[in-house]
CSV table of C-alpha atoms in Angstrom, one decimal:
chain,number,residue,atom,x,y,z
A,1,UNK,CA,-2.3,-2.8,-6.5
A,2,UNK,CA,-4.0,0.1,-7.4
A,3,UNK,CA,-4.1,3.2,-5.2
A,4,UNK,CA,-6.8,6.5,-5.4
A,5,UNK,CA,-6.1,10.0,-3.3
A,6,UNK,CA,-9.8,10.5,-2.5
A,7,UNK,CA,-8.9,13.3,0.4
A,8,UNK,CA,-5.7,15.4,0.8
A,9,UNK,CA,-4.7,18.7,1.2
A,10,UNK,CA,-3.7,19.3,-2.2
A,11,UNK,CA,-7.0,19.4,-4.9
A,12,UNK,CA,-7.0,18.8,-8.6
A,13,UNK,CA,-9.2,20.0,-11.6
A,14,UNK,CA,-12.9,20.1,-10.2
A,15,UNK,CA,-11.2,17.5,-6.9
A,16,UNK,CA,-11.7,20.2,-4.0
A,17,UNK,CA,-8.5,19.5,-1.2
A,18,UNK,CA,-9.4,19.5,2.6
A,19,UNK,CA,-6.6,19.2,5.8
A,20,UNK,CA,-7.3,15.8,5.5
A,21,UNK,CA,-6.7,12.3,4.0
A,22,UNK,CA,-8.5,9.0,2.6
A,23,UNK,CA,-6.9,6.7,0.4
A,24,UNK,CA,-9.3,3.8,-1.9
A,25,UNK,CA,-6.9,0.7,-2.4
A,26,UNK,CA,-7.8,-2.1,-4.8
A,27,UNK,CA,-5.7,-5.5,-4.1
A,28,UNK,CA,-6.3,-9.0,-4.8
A,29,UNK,CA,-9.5,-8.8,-6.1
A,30,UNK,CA,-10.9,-6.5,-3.2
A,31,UNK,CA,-11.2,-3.2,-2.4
A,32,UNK,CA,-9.8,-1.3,1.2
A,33,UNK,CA,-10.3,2.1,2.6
A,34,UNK,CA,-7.9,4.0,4.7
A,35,UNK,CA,-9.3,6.9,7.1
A,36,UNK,CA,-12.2,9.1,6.1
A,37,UNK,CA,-10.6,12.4,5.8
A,38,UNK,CA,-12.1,15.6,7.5
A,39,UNK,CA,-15.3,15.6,6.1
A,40,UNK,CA,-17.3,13.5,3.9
A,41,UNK,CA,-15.2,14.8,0.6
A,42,UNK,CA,-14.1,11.4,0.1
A,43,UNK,CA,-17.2,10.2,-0.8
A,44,UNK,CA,-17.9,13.3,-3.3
A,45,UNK,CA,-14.5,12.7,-4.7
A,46,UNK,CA,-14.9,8.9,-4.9
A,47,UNK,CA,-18.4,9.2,-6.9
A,48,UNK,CA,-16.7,11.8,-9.4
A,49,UNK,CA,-13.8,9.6,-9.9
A,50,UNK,CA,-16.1,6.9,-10.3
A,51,UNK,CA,-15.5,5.0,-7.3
A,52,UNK,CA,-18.5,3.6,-5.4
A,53,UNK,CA,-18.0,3.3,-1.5
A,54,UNK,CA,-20.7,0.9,-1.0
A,55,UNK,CA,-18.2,-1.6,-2.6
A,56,UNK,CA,-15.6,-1.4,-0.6
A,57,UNK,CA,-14.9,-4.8,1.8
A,58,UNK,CA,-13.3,-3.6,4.3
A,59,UNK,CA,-12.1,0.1,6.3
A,60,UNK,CA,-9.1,1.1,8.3
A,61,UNK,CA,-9.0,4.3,10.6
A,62,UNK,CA,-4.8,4.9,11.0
A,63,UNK,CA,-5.5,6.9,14.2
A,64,UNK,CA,-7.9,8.7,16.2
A,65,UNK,CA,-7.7,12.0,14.8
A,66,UNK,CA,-10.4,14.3,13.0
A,67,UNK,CA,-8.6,14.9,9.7
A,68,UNK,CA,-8.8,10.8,9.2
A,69,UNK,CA,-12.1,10.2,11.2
A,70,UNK,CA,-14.9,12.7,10.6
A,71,UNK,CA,-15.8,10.8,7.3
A,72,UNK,CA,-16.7,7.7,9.3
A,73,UNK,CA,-20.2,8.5,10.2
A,74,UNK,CA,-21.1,9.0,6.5
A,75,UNK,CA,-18.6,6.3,5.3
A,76,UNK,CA,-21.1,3.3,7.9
A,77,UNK,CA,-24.2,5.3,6.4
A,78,UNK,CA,-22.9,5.1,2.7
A,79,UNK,CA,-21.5,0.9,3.4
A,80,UNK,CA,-23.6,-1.5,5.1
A,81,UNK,CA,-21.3,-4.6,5.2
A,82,UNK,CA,-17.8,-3.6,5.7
A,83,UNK,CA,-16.0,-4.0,9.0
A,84,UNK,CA,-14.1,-1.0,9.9
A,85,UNK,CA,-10.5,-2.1,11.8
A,86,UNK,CA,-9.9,0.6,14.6
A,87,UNK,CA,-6.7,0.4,17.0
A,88,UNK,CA,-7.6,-0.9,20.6
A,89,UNK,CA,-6.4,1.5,21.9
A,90,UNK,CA,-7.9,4.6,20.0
A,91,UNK,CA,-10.5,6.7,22.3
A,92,UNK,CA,-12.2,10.0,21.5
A,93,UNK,CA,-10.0,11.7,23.9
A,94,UNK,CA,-7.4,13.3,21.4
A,95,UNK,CA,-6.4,17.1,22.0
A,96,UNK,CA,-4.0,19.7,20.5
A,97,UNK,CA,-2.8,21.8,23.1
A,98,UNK,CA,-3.1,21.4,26.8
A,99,UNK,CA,-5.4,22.8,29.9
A,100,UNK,CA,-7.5,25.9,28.7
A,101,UNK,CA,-5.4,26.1,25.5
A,102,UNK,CA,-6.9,22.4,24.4
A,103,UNK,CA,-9.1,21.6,21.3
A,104,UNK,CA,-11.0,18.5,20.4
A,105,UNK,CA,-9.0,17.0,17.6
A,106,UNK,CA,-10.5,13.5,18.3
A,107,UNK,CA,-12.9,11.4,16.3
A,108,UNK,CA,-16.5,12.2,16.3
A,109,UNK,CA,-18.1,11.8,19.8
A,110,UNK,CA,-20.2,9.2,19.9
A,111,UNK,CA,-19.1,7.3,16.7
A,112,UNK,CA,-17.5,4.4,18.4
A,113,UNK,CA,-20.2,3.1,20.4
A,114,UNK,CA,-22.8,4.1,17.7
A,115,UNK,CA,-21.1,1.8,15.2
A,116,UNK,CA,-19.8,-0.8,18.2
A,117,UNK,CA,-20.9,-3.4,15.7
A,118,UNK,CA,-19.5,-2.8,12.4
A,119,UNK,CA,-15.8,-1.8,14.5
A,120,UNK,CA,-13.1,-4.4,14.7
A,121,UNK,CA,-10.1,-3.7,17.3
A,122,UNK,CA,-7.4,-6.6,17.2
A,123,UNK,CA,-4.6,-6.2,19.1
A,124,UNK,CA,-1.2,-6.4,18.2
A,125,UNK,CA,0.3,-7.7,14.4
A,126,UNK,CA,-3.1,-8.8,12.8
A,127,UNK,CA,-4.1,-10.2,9.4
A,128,UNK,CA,-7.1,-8.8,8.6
A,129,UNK,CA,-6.9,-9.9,5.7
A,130,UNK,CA,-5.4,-12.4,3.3
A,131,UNK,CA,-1.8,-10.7,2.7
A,132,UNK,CA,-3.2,-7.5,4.5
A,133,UNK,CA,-2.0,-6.5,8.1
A,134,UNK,CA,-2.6,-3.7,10.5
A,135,UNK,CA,0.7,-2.8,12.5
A,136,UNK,CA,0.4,-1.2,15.7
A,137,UNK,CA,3.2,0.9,17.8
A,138,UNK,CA,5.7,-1.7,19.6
A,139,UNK,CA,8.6,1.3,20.1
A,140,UNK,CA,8.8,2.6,23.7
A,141,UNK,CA,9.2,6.6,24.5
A,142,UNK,CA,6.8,8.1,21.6
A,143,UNK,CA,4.8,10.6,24.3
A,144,UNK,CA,8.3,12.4,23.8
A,145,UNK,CA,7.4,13.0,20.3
A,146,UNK,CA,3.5,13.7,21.7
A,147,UNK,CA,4.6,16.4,23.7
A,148,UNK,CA,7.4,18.2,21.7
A,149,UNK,CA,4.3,18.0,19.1
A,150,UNK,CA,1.9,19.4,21.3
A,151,UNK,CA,-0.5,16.7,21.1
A,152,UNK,CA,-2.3,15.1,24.1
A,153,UNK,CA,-4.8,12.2,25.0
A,154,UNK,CA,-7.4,13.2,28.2
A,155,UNK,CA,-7.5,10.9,30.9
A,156,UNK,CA,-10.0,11.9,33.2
A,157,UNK,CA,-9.0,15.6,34.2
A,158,UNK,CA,-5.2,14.7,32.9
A,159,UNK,CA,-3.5,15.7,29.7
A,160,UNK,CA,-1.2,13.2,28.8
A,161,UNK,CA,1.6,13.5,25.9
A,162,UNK,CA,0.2,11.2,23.1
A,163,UNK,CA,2.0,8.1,22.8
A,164,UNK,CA,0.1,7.1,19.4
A,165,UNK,CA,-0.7,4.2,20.7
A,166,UNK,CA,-3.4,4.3,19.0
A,167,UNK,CA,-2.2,5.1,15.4
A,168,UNK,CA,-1.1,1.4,13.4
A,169,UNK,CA,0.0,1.0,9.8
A,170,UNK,CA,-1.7,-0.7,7.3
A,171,UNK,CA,0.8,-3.2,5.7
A,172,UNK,CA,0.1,-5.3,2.0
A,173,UNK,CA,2.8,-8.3,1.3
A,174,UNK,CA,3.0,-7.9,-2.7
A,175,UNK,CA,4.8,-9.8,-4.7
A,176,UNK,CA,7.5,-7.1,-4.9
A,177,UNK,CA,7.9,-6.7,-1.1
A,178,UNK,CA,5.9,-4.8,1.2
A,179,UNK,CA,3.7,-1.5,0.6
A,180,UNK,CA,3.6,0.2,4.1
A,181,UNK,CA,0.9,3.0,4.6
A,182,UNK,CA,1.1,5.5,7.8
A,183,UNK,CA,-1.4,8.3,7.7
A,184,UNK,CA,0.9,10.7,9.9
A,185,UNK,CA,3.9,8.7,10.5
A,186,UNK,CA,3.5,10.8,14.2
A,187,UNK,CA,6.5,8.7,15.8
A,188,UNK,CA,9.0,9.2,12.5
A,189,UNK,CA,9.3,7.0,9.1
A,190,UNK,CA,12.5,5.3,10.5
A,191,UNK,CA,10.4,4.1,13.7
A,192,UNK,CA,7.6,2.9,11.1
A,193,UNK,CA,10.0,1.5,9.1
A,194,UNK,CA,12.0,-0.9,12.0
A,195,UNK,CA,8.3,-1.6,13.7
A,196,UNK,CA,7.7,-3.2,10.3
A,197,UNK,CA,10.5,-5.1,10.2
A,198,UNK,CA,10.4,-6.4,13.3
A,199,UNK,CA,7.3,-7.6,12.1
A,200,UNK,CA,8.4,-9.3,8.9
A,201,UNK,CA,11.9,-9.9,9.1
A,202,UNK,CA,13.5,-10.7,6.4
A,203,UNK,CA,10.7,-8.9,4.2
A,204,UNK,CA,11.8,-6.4,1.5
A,205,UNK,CA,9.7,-3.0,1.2
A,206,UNK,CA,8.3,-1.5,-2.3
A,207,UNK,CA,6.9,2.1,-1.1
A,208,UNK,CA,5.8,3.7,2.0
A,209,UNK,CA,3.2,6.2,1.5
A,210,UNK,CA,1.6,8.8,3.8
A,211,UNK,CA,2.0,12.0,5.7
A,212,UNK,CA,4.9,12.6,7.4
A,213,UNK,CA,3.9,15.1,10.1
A,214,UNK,CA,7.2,17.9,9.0
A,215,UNK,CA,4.8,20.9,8.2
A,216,UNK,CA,6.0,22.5,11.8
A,217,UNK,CA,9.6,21.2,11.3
A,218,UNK,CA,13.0,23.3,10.7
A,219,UNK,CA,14.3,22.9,7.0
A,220,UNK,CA,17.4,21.6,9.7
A,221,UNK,CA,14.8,18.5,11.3
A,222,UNK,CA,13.5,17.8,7.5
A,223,UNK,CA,16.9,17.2,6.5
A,224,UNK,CA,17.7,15.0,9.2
A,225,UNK,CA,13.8,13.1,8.3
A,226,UNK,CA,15.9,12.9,4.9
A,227,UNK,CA,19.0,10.8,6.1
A,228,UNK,CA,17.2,8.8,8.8
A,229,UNK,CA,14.9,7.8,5.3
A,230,UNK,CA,17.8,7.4,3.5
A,231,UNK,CA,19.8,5.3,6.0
A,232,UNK,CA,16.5,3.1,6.2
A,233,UNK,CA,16.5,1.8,3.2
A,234,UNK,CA,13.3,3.3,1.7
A,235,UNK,CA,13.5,3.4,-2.3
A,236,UNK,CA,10.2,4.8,-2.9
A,237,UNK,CA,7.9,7.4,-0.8
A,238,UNK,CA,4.8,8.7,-1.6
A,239,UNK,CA,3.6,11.7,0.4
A,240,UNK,CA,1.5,14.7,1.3
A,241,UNK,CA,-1.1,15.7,3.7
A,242,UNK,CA,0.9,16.8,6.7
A,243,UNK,CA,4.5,16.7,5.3
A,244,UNK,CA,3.4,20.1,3.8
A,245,UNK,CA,4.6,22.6,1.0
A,246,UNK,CA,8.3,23.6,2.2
A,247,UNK,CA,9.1,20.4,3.9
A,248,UNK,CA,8.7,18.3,0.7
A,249,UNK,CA,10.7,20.5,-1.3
A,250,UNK,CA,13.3,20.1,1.3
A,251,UNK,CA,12.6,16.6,0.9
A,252,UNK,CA,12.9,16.2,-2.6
A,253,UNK,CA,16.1,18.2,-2.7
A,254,UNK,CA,17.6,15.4,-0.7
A,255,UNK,CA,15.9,12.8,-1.7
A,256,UNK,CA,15.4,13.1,-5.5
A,257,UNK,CA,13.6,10.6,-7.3
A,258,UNK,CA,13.2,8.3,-4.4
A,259,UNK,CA,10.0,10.6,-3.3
A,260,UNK,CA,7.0,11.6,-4.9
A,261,UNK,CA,3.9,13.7,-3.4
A,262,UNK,CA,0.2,12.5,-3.7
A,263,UNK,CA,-2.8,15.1,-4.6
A,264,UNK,CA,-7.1,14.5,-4.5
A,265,UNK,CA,-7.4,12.2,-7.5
A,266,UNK,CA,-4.0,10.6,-8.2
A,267,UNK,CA,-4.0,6.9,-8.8
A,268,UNK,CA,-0.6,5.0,-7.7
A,269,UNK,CA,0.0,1.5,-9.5
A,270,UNK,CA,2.4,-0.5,-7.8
């Protein structure tokens, strides 16, 4: 498995960095696409790192928010054939904030009936792939975590605490266990992490890479992130975009070589 940074906060050499995140993954003989970042850098990085986009088989938005989604009308534009996975359950109806306060942090308007045709929404644990799953949210109570983060879904004239039901991981089955990817990891690692095994039990896990929404955490709440990832079993994570400067130093003073952070341009081997 080969992995590419196309979109994340951090830039490299002539790479620009947005608040955002898109990841190219080569496996098996094909080629994925995780979220679309917060503009259409990803495709400028790709075609200076040499990556062509109309090649890729197959697209997955991890949730319905802007910093993974507002790629996706140039992503259809620059690939004809690939079907784009989207959760069932992801509407453009995302907000940060609540009542007059609110802003639009949704996906495009108008992007998921425009492209109603190239979108696939399976529900529940789905292979979309051979040895390639998407993982959806089975854990009860995560609008707790919506609201102490401030984020909301719309529902008519209501503001609701996001329940991220509409966030899912993208899972590979390697021969060295699983590779788990969460964009934001909204509901917590740990939560990610037991989700996924309840899904392959008995399955071992290689890395888990993604954001791990800490950038508005205490250095106290990191630490805890820390143990809870610890206690979990996780050997190997791979982050950046919204775990953010001081929280991954907090991180890496507790977790050492176990976790490593991912810039525009980076290419993981697994």
């Amino acid at each position: 498995m080969r992995i590419t940074v196309l979109s994340d906060n951090i830039g490299y050499g002539s790479l620009k960095g947005e608040w955002g995140l898109s990841f190219h993954i080569e496996f098996n003989g094909k080629k994925y696409l995780l979220d679309t970042g917060g503009s259409e850098l990803f495709l400028t990085n790709a075609a200076e790192l040499g990556i062509d986009i109309s090649e890729v088989d197959c697209a997955v938005l991890s949730h319905a928010h802007y910093d993974h989604s507002l790629g996706m009308e140039a992503f259809f534009r620059d690939n004809s054939r690939a079907d784009f996975f989207v959760s069932p359950n992801a509407r453009e109806n995302c907000y940060g904030g609540i009542g007059p306060f609110s802003r639009y942090i949704g996906i495009p308007k108008g992007v998921l009936s425009s492209y109603r045709d190239r979108i696939k929404s399976p529900s529940g644990v789905a292979e979309i792939d051979k040895d390639v799953f998407v993982v959806p949210h089975s854990s009860d109570g995560l609008s707790r975590t919506g609201r102490k983060a401030h984020l909301y879904v719309r529902r008519g004239w209501r503001y609701l605490p996001d329940d991220f039901s509409h966030e899912q991981s993208l899972v590979f089955r390697t021969e060295g266990g699983l590779v788990i990817f969460n964009s934001c990891s909204h509901s917590g690692a740990e939560v990610v992490m037991e989700e996924v095994g309840r899904a392959f039990p008995g399955e071992s896990v290689k890395a888990y890479i993604g954001g791990l929404h800490l950038f508005r955490m205490s250095e106290r709440e990191v630490r805890e992130v820390a143990d809870r990832i610890r206690k979990s079993g996780l050997t190997r994570v791979i982050t950046g975009h919204c775990t953010g400067d001081k929280a991954f130093a907090v991180l890496k003073s507790s977790l050492d070589d176990t976790v490593d952070r991912f810039h525009c341009g980076m290419v993981i081997d697994l």
